[in-house]
CSV table of C-alpha atoms and ligand atoms in Angstrom, one decimal:
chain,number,residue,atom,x,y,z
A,159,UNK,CA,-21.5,1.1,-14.4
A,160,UNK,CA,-19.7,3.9,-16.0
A,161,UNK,CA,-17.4,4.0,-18.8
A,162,UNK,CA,-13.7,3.5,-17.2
A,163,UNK,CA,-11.1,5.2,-19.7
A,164,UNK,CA,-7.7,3.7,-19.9
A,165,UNK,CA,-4.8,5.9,-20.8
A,166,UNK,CA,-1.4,4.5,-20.9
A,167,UNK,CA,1.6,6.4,-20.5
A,168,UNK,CA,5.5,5.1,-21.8
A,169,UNK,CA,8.6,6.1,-19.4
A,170,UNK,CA,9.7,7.7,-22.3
A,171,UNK,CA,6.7,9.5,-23.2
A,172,UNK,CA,7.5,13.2,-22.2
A,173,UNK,CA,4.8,14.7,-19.3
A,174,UNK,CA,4.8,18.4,-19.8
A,175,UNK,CA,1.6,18.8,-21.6
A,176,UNK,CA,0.9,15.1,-22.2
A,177,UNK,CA,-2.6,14.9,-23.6
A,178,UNK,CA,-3.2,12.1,-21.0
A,179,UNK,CA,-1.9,14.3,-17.6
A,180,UNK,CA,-4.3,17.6,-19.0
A,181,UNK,CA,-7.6,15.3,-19.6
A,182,UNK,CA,-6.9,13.2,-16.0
A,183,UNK,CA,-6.2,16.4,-14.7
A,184,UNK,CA,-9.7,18.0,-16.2
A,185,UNK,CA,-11.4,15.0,-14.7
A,186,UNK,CA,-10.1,15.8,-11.4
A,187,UNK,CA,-11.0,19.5,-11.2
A,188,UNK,CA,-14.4,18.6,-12.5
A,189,UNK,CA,-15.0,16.0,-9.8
A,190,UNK,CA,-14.2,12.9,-10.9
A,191,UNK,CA,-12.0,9.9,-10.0
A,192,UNK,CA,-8.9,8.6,-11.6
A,193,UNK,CA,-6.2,5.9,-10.7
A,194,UNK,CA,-2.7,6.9,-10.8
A,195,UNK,CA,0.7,5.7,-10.4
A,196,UNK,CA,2.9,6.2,-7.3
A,197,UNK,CA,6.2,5.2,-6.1
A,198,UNK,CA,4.3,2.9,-3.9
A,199,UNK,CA,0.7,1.4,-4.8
A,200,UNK,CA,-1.6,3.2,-7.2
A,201,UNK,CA,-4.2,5.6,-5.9
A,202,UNK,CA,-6.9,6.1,-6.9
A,203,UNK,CA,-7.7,10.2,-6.1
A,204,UNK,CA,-9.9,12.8,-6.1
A,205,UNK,CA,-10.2,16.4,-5.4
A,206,UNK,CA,-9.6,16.6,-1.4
A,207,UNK,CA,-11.7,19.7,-1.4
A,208,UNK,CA,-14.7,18.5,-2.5
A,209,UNK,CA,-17.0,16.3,-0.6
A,210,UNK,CA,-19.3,14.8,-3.4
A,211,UNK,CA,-16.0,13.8,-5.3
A,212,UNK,CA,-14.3,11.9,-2.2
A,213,UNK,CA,-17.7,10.1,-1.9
A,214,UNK,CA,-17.5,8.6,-4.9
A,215,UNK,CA,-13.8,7.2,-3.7
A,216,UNK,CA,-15.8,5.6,-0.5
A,217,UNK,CA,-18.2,4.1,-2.9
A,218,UNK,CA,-15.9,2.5,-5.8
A,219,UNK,CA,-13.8,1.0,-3.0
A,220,UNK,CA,-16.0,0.1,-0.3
A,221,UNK,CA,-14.3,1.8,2.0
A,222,UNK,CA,-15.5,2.1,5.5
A,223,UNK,CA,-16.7,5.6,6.1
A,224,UNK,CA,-14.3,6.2,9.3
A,225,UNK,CA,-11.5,5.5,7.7
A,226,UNK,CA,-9.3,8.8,6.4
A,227,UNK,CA,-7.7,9.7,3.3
A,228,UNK,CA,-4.1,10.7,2.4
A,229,UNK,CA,-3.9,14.2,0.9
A,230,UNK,CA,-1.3,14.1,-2.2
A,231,UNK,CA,0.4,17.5,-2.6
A,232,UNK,CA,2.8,18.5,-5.8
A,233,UNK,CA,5.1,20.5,-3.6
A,234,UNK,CA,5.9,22.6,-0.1
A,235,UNK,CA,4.1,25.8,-1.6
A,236,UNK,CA,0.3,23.8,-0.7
A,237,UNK,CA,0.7,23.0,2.9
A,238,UNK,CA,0.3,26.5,4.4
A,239,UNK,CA,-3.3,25.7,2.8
A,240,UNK,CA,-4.2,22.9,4.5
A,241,UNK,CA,-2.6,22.7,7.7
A,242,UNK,CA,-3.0,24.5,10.7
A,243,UNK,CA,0.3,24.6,12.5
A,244,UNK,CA,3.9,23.0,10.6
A,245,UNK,CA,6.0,21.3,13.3
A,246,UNK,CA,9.8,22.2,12.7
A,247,UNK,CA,9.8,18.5,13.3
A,248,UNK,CA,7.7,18.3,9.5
A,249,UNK,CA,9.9,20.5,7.9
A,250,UNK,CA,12.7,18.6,8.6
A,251,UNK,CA,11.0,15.3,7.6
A,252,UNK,CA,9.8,17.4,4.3
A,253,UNK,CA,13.6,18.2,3.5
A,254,UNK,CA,14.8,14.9,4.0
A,255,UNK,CA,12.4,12.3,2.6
A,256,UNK,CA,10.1,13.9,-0.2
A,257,UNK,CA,9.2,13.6,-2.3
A,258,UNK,CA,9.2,10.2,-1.0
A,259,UNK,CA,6.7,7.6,0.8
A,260,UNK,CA,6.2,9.1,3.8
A,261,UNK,CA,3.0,10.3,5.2
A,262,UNK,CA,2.5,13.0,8.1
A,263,UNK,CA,-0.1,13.4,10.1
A,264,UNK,CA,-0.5,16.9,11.1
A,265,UNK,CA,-3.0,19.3,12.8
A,266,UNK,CA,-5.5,20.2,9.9
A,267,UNK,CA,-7.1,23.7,9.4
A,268,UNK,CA,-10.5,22.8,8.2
A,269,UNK,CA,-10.3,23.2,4.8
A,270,UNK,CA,-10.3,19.6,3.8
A,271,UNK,CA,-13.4,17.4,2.9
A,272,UNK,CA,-14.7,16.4,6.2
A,273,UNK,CA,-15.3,12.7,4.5
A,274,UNK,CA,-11.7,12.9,3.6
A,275,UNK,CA,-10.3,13.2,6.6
A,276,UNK,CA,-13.3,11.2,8.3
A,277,UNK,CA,-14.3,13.8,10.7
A,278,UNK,CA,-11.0,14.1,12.0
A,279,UNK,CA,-9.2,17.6,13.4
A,280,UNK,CA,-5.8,15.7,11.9
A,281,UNK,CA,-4.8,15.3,7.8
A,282,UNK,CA,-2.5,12.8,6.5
A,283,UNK,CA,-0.1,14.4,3.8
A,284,UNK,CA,2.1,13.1,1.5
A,285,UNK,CA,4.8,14.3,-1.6
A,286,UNK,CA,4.6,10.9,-3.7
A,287,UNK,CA,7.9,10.7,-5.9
A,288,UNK,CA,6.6,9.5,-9.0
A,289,UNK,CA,6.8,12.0,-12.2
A,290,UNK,CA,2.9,10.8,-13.2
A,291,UNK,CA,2.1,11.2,-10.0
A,292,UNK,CA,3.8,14.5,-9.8
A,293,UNK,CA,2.8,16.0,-13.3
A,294,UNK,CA,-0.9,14.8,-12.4
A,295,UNK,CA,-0.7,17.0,-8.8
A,296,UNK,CA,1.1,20.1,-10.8
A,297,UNK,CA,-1.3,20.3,-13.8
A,298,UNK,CA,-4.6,19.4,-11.3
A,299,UNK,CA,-3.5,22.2,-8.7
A,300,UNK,CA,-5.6,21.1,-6.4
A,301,UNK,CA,-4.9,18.7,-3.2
A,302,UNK,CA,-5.9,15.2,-4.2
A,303,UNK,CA,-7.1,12.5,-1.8
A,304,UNK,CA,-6.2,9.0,-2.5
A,305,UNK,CA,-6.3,5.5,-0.6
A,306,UNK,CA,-4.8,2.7,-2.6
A,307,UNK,CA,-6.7,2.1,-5.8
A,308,UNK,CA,-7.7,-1.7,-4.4
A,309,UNK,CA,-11.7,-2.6,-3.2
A,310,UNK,CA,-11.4,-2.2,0.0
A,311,UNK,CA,-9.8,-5.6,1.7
A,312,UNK,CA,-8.1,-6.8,-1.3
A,313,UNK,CA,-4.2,-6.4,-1.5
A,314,UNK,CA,-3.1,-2.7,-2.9
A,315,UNK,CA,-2.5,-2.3,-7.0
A,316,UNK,CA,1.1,-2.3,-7.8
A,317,UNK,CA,0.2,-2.5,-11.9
A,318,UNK,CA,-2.7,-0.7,-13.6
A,319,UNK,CA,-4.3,-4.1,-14.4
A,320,UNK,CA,-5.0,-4.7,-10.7
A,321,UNK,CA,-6.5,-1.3,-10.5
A,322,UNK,CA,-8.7,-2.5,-13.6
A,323,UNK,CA,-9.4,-5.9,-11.7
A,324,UNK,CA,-10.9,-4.1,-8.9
A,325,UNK,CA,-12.6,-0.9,-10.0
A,326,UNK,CA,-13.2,-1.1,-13.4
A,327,UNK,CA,-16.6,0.4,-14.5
A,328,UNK,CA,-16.7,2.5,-11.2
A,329,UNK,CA,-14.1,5.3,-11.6
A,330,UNK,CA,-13.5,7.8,-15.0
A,331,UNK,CA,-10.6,6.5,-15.6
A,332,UNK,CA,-6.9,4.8,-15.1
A,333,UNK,CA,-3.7,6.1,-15.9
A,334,UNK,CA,-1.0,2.9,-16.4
A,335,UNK,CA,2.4,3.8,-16.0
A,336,UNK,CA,3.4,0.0,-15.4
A,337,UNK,CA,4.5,-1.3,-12.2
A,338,UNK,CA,5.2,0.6,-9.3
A,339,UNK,CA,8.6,0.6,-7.4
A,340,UNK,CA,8.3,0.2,-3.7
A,341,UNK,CA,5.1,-1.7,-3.5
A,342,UNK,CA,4.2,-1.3,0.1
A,343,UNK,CA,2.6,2.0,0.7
A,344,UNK,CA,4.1,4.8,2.6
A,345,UNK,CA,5.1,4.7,6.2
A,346,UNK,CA,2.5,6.5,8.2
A,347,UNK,CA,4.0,9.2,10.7
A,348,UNK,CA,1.8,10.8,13.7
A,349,UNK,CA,3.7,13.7,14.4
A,350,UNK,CA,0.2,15.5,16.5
A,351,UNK,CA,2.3,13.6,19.6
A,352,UNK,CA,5.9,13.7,20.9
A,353,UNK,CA,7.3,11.7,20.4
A,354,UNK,CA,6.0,11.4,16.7
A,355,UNK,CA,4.4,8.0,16.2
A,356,UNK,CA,4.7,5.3,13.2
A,357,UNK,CA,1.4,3.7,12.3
A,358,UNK,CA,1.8,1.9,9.6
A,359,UNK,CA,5.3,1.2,8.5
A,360,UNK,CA,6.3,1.5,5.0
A,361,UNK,CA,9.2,2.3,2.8
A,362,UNK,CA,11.1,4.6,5.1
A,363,UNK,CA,12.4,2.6,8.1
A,364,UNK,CA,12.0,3.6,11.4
A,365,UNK,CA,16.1,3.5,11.7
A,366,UNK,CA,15.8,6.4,8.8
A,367,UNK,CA,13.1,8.5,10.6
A,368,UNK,CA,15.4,8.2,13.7
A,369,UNK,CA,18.4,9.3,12.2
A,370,UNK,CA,16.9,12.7,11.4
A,371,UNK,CA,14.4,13.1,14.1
A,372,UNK,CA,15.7,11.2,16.8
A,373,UNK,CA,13.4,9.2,19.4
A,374,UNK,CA,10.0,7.8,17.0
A,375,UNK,CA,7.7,5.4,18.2
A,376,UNK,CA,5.9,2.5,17.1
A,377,UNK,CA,2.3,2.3,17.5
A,378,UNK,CA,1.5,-0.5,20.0
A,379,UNK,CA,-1.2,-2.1,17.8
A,380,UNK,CA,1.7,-2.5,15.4
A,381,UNK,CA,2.9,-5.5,17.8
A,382,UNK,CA,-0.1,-6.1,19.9
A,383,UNK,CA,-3.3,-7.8,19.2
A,384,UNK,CA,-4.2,-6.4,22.5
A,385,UNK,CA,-4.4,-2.4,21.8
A,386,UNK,CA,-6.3,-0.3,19.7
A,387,UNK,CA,-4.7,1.2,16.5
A,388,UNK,CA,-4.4,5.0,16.4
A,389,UNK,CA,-4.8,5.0,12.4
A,390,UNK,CA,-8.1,3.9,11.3
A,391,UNK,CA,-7.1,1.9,8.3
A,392,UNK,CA,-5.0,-0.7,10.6
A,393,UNK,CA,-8.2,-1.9,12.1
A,394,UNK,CA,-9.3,-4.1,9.4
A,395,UNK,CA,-8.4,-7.4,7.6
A,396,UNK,CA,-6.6,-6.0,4.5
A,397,UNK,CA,-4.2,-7.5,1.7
A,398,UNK,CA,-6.1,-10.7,2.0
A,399,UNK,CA,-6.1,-13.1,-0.9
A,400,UNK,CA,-9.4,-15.4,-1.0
A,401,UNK,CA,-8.0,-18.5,0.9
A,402,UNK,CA,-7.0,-17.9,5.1
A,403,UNK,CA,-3.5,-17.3,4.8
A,404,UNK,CA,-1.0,-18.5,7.6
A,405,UNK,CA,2.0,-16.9,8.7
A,406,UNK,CA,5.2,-19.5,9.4
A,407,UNK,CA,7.8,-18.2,11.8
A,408,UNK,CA,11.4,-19.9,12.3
A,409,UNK,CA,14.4,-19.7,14.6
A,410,UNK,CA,16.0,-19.4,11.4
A,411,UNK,CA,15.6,-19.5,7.1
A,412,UNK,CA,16.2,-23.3,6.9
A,413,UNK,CA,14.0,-23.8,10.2
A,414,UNK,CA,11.1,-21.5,8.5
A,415,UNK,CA,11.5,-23.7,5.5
A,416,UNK,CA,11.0,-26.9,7.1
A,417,UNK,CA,8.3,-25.6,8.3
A,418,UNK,CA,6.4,-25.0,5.4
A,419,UNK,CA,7.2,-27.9,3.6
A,420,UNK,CA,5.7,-30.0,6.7
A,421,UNK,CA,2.6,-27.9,7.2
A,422,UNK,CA,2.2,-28.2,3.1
A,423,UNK,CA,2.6,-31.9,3.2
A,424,UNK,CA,0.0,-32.4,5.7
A,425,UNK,CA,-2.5,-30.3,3.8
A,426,UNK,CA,-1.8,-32.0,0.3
A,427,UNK,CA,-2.0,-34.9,2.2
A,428,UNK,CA,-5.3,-34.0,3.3
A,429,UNK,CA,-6.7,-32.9,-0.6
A,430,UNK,CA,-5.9,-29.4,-0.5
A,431,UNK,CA,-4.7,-27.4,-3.4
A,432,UNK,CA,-1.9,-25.7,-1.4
A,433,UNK,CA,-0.2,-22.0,-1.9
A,434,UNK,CA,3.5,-21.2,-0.2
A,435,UNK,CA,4.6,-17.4,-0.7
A,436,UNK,CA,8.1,-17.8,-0.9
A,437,UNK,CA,11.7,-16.0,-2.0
A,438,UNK,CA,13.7,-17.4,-5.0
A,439,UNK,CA,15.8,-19.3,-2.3
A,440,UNK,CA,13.1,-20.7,-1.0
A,441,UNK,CA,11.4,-21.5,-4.4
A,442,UNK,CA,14.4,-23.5,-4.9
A,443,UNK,CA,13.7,-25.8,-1.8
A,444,UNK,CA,10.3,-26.3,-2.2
A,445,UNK,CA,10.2,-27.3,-6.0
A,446,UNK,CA,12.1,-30.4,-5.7
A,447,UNK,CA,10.6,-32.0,-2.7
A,448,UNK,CA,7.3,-30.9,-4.3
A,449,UNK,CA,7.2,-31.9,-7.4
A,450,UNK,CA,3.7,-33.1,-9.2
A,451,UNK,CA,2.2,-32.5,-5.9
A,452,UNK,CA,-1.1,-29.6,-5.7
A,453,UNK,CA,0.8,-27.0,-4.7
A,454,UNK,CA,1.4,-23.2,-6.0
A,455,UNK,CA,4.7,-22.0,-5.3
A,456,UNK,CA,4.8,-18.1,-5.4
A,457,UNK,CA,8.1,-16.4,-5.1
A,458,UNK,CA,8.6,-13.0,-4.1
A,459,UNK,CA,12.1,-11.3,-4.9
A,460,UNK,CA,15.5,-12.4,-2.9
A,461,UNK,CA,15.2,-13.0,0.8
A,462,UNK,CA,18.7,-11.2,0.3
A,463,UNK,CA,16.9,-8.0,-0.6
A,464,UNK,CA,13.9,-7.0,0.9
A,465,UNK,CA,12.6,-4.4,-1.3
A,466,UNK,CA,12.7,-6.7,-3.8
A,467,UNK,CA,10.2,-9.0,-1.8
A,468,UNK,CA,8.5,-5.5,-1.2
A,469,UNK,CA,7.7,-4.8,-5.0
A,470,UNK,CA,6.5,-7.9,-6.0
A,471,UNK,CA,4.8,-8.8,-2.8
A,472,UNK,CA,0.9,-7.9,-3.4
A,473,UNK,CA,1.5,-9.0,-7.2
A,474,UNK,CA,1.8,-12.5,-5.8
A,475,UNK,CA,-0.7,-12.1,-3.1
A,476,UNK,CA,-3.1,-11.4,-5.9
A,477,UNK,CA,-2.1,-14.5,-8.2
A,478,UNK,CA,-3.3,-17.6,-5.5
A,479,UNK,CA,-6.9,-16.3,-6.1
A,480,UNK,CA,-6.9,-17.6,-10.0
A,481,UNK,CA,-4.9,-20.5,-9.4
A,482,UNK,CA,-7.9,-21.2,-6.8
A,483,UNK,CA,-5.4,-22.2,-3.5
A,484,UNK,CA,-7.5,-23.6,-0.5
A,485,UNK,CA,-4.8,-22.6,2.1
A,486,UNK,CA,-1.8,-20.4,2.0
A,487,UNK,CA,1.5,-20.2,3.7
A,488,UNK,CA,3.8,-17.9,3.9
A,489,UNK,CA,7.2,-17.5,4.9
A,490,UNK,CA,8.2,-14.8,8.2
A,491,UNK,CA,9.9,-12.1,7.1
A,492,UNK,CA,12.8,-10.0,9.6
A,493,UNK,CA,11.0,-7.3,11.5
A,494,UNK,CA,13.7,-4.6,10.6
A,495,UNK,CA,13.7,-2.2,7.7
A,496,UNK,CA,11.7,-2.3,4.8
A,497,UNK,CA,10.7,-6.5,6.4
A,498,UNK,CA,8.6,-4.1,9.3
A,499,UNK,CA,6.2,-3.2,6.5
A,500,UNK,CA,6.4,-6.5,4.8
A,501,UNK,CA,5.2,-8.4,7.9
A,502,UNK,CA,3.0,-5.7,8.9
A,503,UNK,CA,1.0,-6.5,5.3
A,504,UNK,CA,1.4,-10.3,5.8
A,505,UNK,CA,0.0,-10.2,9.5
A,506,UNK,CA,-2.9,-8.1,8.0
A,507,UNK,CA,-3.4,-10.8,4.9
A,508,UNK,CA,-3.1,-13.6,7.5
A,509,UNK,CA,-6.0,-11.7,9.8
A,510,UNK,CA,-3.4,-12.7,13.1
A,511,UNK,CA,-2.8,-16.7,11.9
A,512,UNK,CA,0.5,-17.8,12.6
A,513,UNK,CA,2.3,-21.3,12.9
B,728,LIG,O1,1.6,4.8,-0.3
B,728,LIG,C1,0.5,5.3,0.1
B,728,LIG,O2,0.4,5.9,1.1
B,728,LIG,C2,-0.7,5.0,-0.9
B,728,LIG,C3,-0.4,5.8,-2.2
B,728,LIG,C4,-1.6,5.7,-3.1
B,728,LIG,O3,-0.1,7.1,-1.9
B,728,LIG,N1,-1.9,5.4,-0.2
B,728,LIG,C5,-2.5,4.7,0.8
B,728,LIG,O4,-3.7,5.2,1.3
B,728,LIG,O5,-2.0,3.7,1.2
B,728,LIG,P1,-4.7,4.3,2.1
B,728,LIG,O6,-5.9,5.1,2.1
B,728,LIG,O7,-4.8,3.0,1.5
B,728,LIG,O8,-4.1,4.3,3.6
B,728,LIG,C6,-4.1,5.5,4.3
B,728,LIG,C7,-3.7,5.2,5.8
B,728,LIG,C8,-4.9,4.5,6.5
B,728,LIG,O9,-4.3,3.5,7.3
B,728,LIG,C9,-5.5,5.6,7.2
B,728,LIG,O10,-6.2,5.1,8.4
B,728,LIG,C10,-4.3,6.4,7.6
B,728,LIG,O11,-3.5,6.4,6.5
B,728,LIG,N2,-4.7,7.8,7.9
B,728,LIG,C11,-5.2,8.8,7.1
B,728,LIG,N3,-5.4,9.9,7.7
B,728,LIG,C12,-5.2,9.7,9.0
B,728,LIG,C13,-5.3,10.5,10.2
B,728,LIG,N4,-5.7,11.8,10.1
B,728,LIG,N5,-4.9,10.0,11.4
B,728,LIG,C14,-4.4,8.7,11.4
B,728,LIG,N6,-4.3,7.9,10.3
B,728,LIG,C15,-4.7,8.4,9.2
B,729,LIG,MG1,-5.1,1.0,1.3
């Protein structure tokens, strides 16, 4: 166990020369490892150039050692350092989305940690858009590494308090900024092929990256059980709150609701304590026709507006572990826009159940 220091910073709180920035930032030049804030997920980074401090990443998470790191970069200036060749394809993805949550994947040049990159001859880069994030990368001036700041399995931190939940006593230190905005991490973009490939999706849509770059693929393990995925991290069981967690699919919202509300009944019926991940709307349905029965009813945002359901999704994947939940359902989500990522998390939590 070490001593985990917890800094918190107000949005009105001015960065330049916060005492908080310059003594994370000291921590990361000398090696340690400190949660930060994102637009996304907190991350939980370390110097990308040195090997002993990304090992200590692997460690506090868990993480399985062939599974790469995204390299966080303040600006532009630092990616002549690190990769080997920039596509004109990057640059335009650079002008048009960051800083933002997207990630590239581009040819690296060897300069990277080889456990940060997990042996690979690719690097995962990213410009996150968040000025705690930002002012951490200026005043560090150094590349810095960082997964989500989660154990590795658990659902990603969107608040400083699930960083604490996880890592606490493991890393220096944790920077809260309060929630996050997004709260799906960044879409994942392969551009080492043509056409470039998405594996993961994330904030930026598919639709977006195709309206700058024209023809982008999805990575078949993105909608296949059959294939193998391309990026590492996909491989594993991931978001997943402590009870199995089942996906219900519809041929439409009230259909989907139905749905749940039989598949709950049958397991209240049966003694379970019962969780439904739900939307307002459909928090709305379910409280009625459930009333005084076992059941926690967890809603996420507006089924009207995705990236609402987005931001507070992982929140209330966390929350059914202390209410103690023997079985979880959750609602299907559309597969277009921001909903891509959302069911790409869900499918993850849910380990591939669906009824
Ligand atoms: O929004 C985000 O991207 C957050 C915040 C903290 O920036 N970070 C994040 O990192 O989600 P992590 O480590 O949880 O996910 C990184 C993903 C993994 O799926 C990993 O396999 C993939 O990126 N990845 C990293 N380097 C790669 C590479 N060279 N080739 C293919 N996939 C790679
Ligand atoms: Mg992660």
């Amino acid at each position: 166990m070490i001593q985990t220091k917890y800094w918190t910073i107000t949005s009105s709180d001015s960065l330049d020369y916060h005492p908080t920035i310059i003594e994370a930032a000291q921590l990361l030049r000398r090696g340690e490892v400190v949660a930060f804030p994102t637009e996304t997920v907190y991350g939980l980074g370390a110097s990308a150039r040195s090997y002993d401090a990304i090992a200590k990443i692997f460690q506090a998470k868990g993480r399985p050692a062939d599974n790469p790191l995204i390299v966080h970069l303040y600006d532009r200036t630092q990616l002549d350092d690190i990769v080997a060749v920039i596509p004109e394809i990057a640059e335009r993805l650079i002008a048009a989305f960051t800083p933002g949550p997207l990630t590239l994947i581009m040819a690296g040049n060897g300069t990277i940690a080889t456990n940060a990159t997990a042996g690979l001859a690719s690097v995962a880069i990213r410009f996150p858009d968040h000025p705690v994030a930002r002012a951490l990368l200026k005043a560090a001036a150094l590349p810095i590494a960082a997964p989500s700041a989660n154990r590795s399995g658990h659902p990603s931190p969107t608040t400083a308090q699930h960083v604490q939940a996880d890592l606490d006593g493991s890393i220096a230190g944790i920077i809260d900024a309060g929630a996050t905005g997004v709260g799906v991490e960044s879409t994942v973009l392969d551009l080492t092929t043509s056409p470039p490939v998405v594996l993961r999706p994330g904030a930026i849509s598919i639709e977006e990256l195709q309206a700058v770059i024209g023809t982008v693929a999805l990575d078949p393990a993105l909608t296949s059980a059959q294939s193998a995925p391309r990026s590492p991290g996909m491989k594993y069981r991931h978001y997943a709150p402590d009870a199995p967690l089942w996906i219900v699919a519809g041929d439409s919202t009230a259909d989907i609701y139905e749905r749940v509300h039989a598949a709950a009944i049958e397991q209240l019926n049966s003694g379970k304590r019962v969780g439904i991940l739900t939307t307002a709307e459909g928090q709305a349905y379910y409280a009625p026709k459930l009333m005084a029965r076992d059941v926690v009813i967890e809603a996420c945002g507006s089924r009207d507006d995705l990236p609402t359901v987005a931001r507070a999704l992982y929140d209330r994947l966390r929350s059914f572990n202390a209410h103690k939940v023997d079985i979880i359902f959750a609602e299907a989500f559309p597969n277009e826009g921001i909903g891509l990522a959302i069911m790409n998390r869900l499918d993850k939590a849910a380990g591939g159940r669906r009824r």
